CSV table of C-alpha atoms and ligand atoms in Angstrom, one decimal:
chain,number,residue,atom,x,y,z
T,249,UNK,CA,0.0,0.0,0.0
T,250,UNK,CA,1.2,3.5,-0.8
T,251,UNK,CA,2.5,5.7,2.0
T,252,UNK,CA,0.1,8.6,1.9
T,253,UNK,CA,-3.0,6.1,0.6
T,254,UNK,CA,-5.8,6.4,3.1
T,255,UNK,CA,-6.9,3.0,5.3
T,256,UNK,CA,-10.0,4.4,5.4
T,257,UNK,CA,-11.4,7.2,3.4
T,258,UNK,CA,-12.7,10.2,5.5
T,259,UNK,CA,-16.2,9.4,4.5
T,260,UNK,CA,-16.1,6.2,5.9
T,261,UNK,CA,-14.4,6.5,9.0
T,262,UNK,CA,-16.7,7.5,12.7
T,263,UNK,CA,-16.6,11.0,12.7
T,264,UNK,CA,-19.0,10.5,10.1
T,265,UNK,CA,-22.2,10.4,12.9
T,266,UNK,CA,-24.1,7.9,10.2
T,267,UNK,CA,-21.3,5.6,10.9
T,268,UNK,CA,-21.3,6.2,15.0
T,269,UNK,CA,-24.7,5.4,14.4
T,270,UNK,CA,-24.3,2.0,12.4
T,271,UNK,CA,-21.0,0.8,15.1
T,272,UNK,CA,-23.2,1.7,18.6
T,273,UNK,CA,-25.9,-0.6,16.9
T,274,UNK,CA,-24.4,-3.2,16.0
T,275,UNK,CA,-22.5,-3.3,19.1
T,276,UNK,CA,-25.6,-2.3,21.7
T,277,UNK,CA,-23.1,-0.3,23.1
T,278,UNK,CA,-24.9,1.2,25.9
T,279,UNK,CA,-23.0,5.1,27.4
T,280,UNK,CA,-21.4,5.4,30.7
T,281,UNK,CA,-22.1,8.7,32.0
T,282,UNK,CA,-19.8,7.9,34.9
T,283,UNK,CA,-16.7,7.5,32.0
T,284,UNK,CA,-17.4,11.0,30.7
T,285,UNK,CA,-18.6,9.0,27.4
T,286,UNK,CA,-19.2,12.0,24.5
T,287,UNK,CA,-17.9,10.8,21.2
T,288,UNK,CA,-16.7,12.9,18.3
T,289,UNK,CA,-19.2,13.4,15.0
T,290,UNK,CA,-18.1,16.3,13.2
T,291,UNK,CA,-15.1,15.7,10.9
T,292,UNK,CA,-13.6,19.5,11.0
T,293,UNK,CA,-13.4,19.2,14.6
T,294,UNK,CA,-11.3,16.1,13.6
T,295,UNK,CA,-9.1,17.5,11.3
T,296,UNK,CA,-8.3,20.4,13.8
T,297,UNK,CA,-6.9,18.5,16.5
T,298,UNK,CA,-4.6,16.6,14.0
T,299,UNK,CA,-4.0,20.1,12.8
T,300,UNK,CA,-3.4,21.5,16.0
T,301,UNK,CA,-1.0,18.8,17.8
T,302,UNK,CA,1.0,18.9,14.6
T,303,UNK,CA,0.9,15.1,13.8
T,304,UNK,CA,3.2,13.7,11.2
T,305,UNK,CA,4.1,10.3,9.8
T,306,UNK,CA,7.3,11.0,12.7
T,307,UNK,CA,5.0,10.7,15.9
T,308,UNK,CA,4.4,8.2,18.5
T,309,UNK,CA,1.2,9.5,19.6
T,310,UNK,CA,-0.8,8.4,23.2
T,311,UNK,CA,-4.2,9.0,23.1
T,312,UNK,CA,-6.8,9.0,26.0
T,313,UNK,CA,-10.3,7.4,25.6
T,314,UNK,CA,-10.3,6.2,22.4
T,315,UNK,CA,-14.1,5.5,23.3
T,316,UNK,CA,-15.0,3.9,19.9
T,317,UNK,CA,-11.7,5.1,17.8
T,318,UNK,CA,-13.0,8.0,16.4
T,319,UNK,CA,-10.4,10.5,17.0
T,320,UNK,CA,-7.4,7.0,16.9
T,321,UNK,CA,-8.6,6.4,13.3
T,322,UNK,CA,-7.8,10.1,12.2
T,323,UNK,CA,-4.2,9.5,14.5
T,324,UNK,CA,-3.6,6.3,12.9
T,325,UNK,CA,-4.0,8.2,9.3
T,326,UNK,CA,-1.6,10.7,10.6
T,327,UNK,CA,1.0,9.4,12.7
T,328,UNK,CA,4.1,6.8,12.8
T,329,UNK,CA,2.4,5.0,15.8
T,330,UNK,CA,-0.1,5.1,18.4
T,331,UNK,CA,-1.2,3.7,21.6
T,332,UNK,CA,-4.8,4.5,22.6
T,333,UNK,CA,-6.1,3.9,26.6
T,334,UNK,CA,-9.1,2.9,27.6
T,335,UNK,CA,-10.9,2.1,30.6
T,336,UNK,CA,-14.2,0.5,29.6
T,337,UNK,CA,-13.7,-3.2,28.4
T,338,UNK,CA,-16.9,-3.3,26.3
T,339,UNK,CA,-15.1,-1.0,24.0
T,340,UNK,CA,-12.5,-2.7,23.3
T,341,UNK,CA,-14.0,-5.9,21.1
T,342,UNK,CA,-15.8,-2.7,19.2
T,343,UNK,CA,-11.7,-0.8,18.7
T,344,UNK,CA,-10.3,-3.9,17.5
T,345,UNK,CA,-13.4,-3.9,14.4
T,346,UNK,CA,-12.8,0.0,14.1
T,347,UNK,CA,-9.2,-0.2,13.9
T,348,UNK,CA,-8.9,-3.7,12.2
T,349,UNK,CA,-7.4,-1.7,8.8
T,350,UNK,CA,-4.5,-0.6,11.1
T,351,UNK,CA,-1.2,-2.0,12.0
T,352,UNK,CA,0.1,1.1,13.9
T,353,UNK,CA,-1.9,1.0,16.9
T,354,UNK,CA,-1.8,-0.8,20.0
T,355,UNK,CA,-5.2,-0.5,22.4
T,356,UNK,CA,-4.6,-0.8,26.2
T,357,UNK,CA,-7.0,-1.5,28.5
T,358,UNK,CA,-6.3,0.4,31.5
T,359,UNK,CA,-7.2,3.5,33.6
T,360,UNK,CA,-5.0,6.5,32.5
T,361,UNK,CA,-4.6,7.0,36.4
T,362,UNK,CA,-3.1,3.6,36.8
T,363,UNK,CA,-0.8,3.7,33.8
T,364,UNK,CA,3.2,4.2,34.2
T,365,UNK,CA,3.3,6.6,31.2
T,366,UNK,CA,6.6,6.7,31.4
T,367,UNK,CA,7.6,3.2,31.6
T,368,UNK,CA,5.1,2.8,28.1
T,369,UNK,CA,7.2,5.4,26.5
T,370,UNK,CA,10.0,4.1,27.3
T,371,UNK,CA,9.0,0.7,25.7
T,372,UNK,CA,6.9,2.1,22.8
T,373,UNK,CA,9.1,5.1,21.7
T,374,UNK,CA,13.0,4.3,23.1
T,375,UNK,CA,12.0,7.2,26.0
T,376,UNK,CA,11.5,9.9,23.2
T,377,UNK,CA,9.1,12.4,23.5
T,378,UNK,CA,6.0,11.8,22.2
T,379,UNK,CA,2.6,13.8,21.2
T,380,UNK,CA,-0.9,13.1,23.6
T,381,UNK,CA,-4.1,13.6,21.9
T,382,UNK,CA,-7.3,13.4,23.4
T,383,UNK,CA,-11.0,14.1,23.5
T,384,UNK,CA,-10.8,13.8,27.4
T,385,UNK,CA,-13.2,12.7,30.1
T,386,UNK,CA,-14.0,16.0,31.6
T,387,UNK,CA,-14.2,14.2,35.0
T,388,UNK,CA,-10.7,14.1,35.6
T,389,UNK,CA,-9.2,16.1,33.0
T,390,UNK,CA,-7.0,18.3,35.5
T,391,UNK,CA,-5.3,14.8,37.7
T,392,UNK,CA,-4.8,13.5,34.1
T,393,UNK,CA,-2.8,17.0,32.7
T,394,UNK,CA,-1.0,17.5,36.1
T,395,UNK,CA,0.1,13.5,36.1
T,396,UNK,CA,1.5,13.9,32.8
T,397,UNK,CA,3.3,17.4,33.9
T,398,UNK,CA,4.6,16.3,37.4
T,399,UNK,CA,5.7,12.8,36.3
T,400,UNK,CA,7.5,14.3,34.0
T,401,UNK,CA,6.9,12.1,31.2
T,402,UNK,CA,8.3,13.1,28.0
T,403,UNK,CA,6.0,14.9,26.1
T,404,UNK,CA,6.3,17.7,23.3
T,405,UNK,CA,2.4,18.5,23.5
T,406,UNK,CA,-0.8,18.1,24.8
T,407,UNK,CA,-3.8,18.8,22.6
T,408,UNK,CA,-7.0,17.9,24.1
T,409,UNK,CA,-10.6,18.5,24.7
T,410,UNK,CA,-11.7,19.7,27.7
T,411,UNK,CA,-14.2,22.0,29.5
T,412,UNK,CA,-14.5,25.5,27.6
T,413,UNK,CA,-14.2,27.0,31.4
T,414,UNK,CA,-11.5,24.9,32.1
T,415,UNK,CA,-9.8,25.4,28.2
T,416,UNK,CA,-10.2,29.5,29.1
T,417,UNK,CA,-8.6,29.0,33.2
T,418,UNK,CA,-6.0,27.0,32.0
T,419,UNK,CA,-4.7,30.1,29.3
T,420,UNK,CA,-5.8,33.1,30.9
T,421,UNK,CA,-3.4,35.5,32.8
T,422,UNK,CA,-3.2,38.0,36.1
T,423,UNK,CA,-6.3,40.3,35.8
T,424,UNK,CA,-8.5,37.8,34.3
T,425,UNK,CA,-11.5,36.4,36.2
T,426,UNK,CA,-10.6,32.9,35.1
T,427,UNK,CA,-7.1,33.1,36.8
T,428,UNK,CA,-6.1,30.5,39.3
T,429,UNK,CA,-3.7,27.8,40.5
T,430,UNK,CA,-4.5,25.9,37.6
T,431,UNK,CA,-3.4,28.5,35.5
T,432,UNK,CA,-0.1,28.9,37.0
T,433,UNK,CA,0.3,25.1,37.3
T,434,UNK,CA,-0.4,25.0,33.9
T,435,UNK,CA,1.9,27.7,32.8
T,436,UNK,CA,4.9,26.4,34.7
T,437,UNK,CA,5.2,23.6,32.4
T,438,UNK,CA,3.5,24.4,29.2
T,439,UNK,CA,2.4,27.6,26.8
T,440,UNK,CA,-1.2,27.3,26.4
T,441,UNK,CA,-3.1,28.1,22.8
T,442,UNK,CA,-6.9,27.3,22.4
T,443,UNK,CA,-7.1,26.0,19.1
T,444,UNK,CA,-10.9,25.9,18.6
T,445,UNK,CA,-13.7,26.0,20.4
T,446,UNK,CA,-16.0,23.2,19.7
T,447,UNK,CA,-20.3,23.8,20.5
T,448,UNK,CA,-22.3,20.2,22.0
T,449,UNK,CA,-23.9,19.1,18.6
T,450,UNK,CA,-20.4,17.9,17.5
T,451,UNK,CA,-20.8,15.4,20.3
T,452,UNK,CA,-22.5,12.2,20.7
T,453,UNK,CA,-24.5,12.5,23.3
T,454,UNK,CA,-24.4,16.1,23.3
T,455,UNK,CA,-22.6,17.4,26.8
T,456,UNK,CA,-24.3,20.2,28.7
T,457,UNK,CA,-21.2,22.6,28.5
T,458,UNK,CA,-19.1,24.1,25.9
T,459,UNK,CA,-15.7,22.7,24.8
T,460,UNK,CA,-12.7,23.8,23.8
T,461,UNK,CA,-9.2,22.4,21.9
T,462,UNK,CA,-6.3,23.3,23.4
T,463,UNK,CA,-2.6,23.0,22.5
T,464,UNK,CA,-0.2,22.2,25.6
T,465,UNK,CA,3.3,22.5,24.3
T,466,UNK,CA,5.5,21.7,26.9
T,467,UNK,CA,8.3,24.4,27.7
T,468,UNK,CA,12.2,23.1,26.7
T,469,UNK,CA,13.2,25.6,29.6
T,470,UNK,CA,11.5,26.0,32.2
T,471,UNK,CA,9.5,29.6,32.3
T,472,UNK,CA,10.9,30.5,36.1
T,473,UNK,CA,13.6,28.9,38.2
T,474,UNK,CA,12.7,28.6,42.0
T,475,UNK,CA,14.2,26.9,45.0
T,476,UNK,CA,11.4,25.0,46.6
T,477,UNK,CA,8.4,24.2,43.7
T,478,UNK,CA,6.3,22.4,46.7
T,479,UNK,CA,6.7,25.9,48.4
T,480,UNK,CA,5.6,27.5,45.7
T,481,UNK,CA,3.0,25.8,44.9
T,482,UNK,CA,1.3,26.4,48.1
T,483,UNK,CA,1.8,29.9,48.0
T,484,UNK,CA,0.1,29.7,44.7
T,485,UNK,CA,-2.8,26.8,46.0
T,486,UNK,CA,-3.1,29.7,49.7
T,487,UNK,CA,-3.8,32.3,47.5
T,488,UNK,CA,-6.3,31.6,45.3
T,489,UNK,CA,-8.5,29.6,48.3
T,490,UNK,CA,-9.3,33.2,49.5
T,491,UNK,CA,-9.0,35.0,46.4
T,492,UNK,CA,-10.9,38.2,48.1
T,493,UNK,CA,-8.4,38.5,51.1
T,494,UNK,CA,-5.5,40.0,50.8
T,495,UNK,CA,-2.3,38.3,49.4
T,496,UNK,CA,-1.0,38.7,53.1
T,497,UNK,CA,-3.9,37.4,55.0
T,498,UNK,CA,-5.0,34.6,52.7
T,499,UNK,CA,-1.3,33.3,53.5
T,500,UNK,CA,-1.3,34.2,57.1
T,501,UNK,CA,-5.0,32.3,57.6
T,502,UNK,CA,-3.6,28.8,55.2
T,503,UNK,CA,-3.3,26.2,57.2
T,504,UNK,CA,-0.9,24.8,54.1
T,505,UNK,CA,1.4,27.6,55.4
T,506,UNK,CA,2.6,27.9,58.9
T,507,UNK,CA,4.8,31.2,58.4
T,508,UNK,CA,4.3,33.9,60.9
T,509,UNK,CA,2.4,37.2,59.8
T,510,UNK,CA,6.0,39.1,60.4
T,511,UNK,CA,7.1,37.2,57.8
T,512,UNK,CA,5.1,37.3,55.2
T,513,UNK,CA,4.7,40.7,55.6
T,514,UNK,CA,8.0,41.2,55.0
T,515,UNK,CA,8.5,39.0,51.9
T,516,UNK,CA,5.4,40.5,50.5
T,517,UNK,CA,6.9,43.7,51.0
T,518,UNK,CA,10.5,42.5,49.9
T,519,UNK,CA,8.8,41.5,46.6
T,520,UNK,CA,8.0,45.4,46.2
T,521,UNK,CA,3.8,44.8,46.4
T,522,UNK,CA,2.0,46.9,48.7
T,523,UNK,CA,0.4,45.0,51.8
T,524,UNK,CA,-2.8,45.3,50.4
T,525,UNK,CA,-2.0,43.2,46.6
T,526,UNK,CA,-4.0,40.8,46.2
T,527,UNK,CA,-2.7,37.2,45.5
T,528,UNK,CA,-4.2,37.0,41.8
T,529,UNK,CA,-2.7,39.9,40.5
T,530,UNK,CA,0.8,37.8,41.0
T,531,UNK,CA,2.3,36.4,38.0
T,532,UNK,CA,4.2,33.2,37.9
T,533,UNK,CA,7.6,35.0,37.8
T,534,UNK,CA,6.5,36.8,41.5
T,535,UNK,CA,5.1,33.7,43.0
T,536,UNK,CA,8.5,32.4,42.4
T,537,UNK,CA,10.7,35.2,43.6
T,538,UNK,CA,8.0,35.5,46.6
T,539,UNK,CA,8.8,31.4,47.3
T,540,UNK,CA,12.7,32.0,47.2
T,541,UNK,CA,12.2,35.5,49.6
T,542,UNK,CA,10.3,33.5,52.0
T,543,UNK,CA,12.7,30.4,52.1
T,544,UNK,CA,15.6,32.9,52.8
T,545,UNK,CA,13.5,34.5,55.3
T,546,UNK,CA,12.6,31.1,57.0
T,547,UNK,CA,16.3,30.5,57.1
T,548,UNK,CA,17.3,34.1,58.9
T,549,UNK,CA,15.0,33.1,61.8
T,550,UNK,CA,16.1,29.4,62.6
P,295,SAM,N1,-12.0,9.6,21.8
P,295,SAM,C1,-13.4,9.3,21.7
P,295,SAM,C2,-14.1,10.3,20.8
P,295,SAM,O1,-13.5,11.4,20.7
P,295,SAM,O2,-15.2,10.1,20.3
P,295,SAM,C3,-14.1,9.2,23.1
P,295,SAM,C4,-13.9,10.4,24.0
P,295,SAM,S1,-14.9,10.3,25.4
P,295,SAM,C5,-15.1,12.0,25.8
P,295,SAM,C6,-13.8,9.9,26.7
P,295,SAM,C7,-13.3,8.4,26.7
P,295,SAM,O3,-12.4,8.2,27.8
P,295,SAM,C8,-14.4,7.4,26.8
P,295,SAM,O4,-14.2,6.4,25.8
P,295,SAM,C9,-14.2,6.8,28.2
P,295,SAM,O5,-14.6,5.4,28.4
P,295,SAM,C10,-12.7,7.0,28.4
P,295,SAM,N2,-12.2,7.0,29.8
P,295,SAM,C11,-12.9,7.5,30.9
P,295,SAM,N3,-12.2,7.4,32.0
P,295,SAM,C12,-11.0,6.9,31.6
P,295,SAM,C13,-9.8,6.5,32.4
P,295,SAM,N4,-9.7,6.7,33.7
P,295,SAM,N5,-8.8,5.9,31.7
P,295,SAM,C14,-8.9,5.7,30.3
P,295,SAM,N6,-10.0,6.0,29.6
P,295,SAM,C15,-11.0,6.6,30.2
């Protein structure tokens, strides 16, 4: 078979809902709303998170919740190899029919949560990094991001669908309403780019929110550098749990934080913020320098 001759042509394959249709009937498959179970009918949206991730005949590609194989047929067509996860074992007898025409794809049955990622991509790509594609369950989409980033698994991007709300709190920026601890968890290891936003009839069944495509690229340096992350990161977590109180007081009254007001008030102050900033008006670089400030303050009193 040529290289760039399709498996299946585009018509054919399950974004095509009449095709959805025909597989979920012939199978009886019956949804699990507890599995987060909306699959992909609309071929643009398709084509766009290929487009987006920036798949090429190069890529090992890990995809999440192939459900039926929608999305992993497209990845198949597009990539050197692919390994698709899925929890619920009455899919799989229906992925090995929808992805019979392919010999670059491996289907493990497993939850994402339980998975060594690294030790797959260490077996499946020689430890290089590869691309993670997914239409996620929206019930754990931010253990499944932050697993990937704190693991530390080698990955060049992340292009999933998630939560509009949760596409727009991962990318937005001091000032904005949607700014939070996932934000800046999100920053510290990856630039974010929504990629499309995608309305519930491209879904089957249709989900009662928005969603949105976004693009994860994973930073080759990291954005800060800062002495203690796990301080940091509390600083970060104290802050936005009392996103009305001052950045001061929401430390001071954090039971993650057992610093005394004198010092907080003076690494707040160190920083050059008035006592009355508030903690999401921080960016990532001053959550950092506050974490170092407050680590050499720490030391001073001991
Ligand atoms: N990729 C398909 C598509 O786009 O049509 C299905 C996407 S659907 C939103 C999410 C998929 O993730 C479902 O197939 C569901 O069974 C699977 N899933 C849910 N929880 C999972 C877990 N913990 N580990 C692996 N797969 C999971």
């Amino acid at each position: 078979m040529a290289e760039n001759q399709e498996r299946i042509p585009v018509e054919e394959r399950l974004g095509n809902p009449r095709k959805t249709i025909e597989v979920l009937n012939k199978y009886h498959f019956v949804f699990q709303k507890k599995y987060g179970q909306n699959f992909l009918i609309d071929p643009h949206v398709l084509d766009k998170i290929v487009q987006a991730a920036g798949i090429t005949k190069e890529d090992m590609v890990l995809e999440i919740g192939p459900g039926i194989g929608t999305l992993t047929q497209y990845l198949c067509e597009n990539a050197r190899e692919v390994a698709a996860i899925e929890i619920d074992k009455t899919l799989i007898p229906i992925l090995e029919d929808t992805l019979a025409p392919y010999d670059n794809v491996t289907v493990i049955n497993e939850d994402i949560l339980k998975v060594d990622i690294n030790k797959l991509v260490e077996e499946k790509n020689g430890g290089r990094s590869v691309k993670v594609v997914a239409n996620l369950p929206y019930y754990i989409t931010t253990p499944i991001i932050m697993g990937l980033f704190e693991a530390h698994v080698p990955v060049e991007n992340i292009t999933v669908m998630v939560q509009k709300e949760v596409a727009e709190r991962m990318q937005a920026g001091p000032g904005s309403k949607d700014y939070g601890a996932l934000s800046l968890a999100v920053q510290f290891y990856a630039d974010a780019y929504i990629a499309a936003n995608v309305p519930p009839n491209c879904f089957m069944p249709r989900p009662n929110v928005g969603s949105a495509v976004i693009r994860l690229t994973l930073h080759k340096d990291r954005p800060v550098s800062v002495q203690e992350e796990e301080l940091m990161f509390r600083l970060i977590r104290a802050s936005f749990n009392q996103r009305r109180k001052t950045l001061v007081n929401g430390l001071n009254n954090s039971p993650e934080i057992s610093l005394s007001k004198e010092i907080i008030m003076r690494s707040v102050e160190r920083l050059g913020l008035g006592g009355n900033v508030r903690g999401e008006a921080l960016t990532l670089v001053q959550f950092a320098n506050l974490a170092d400030i407050i680590a050499e303050e720490r030391q001073k009193e001991k």
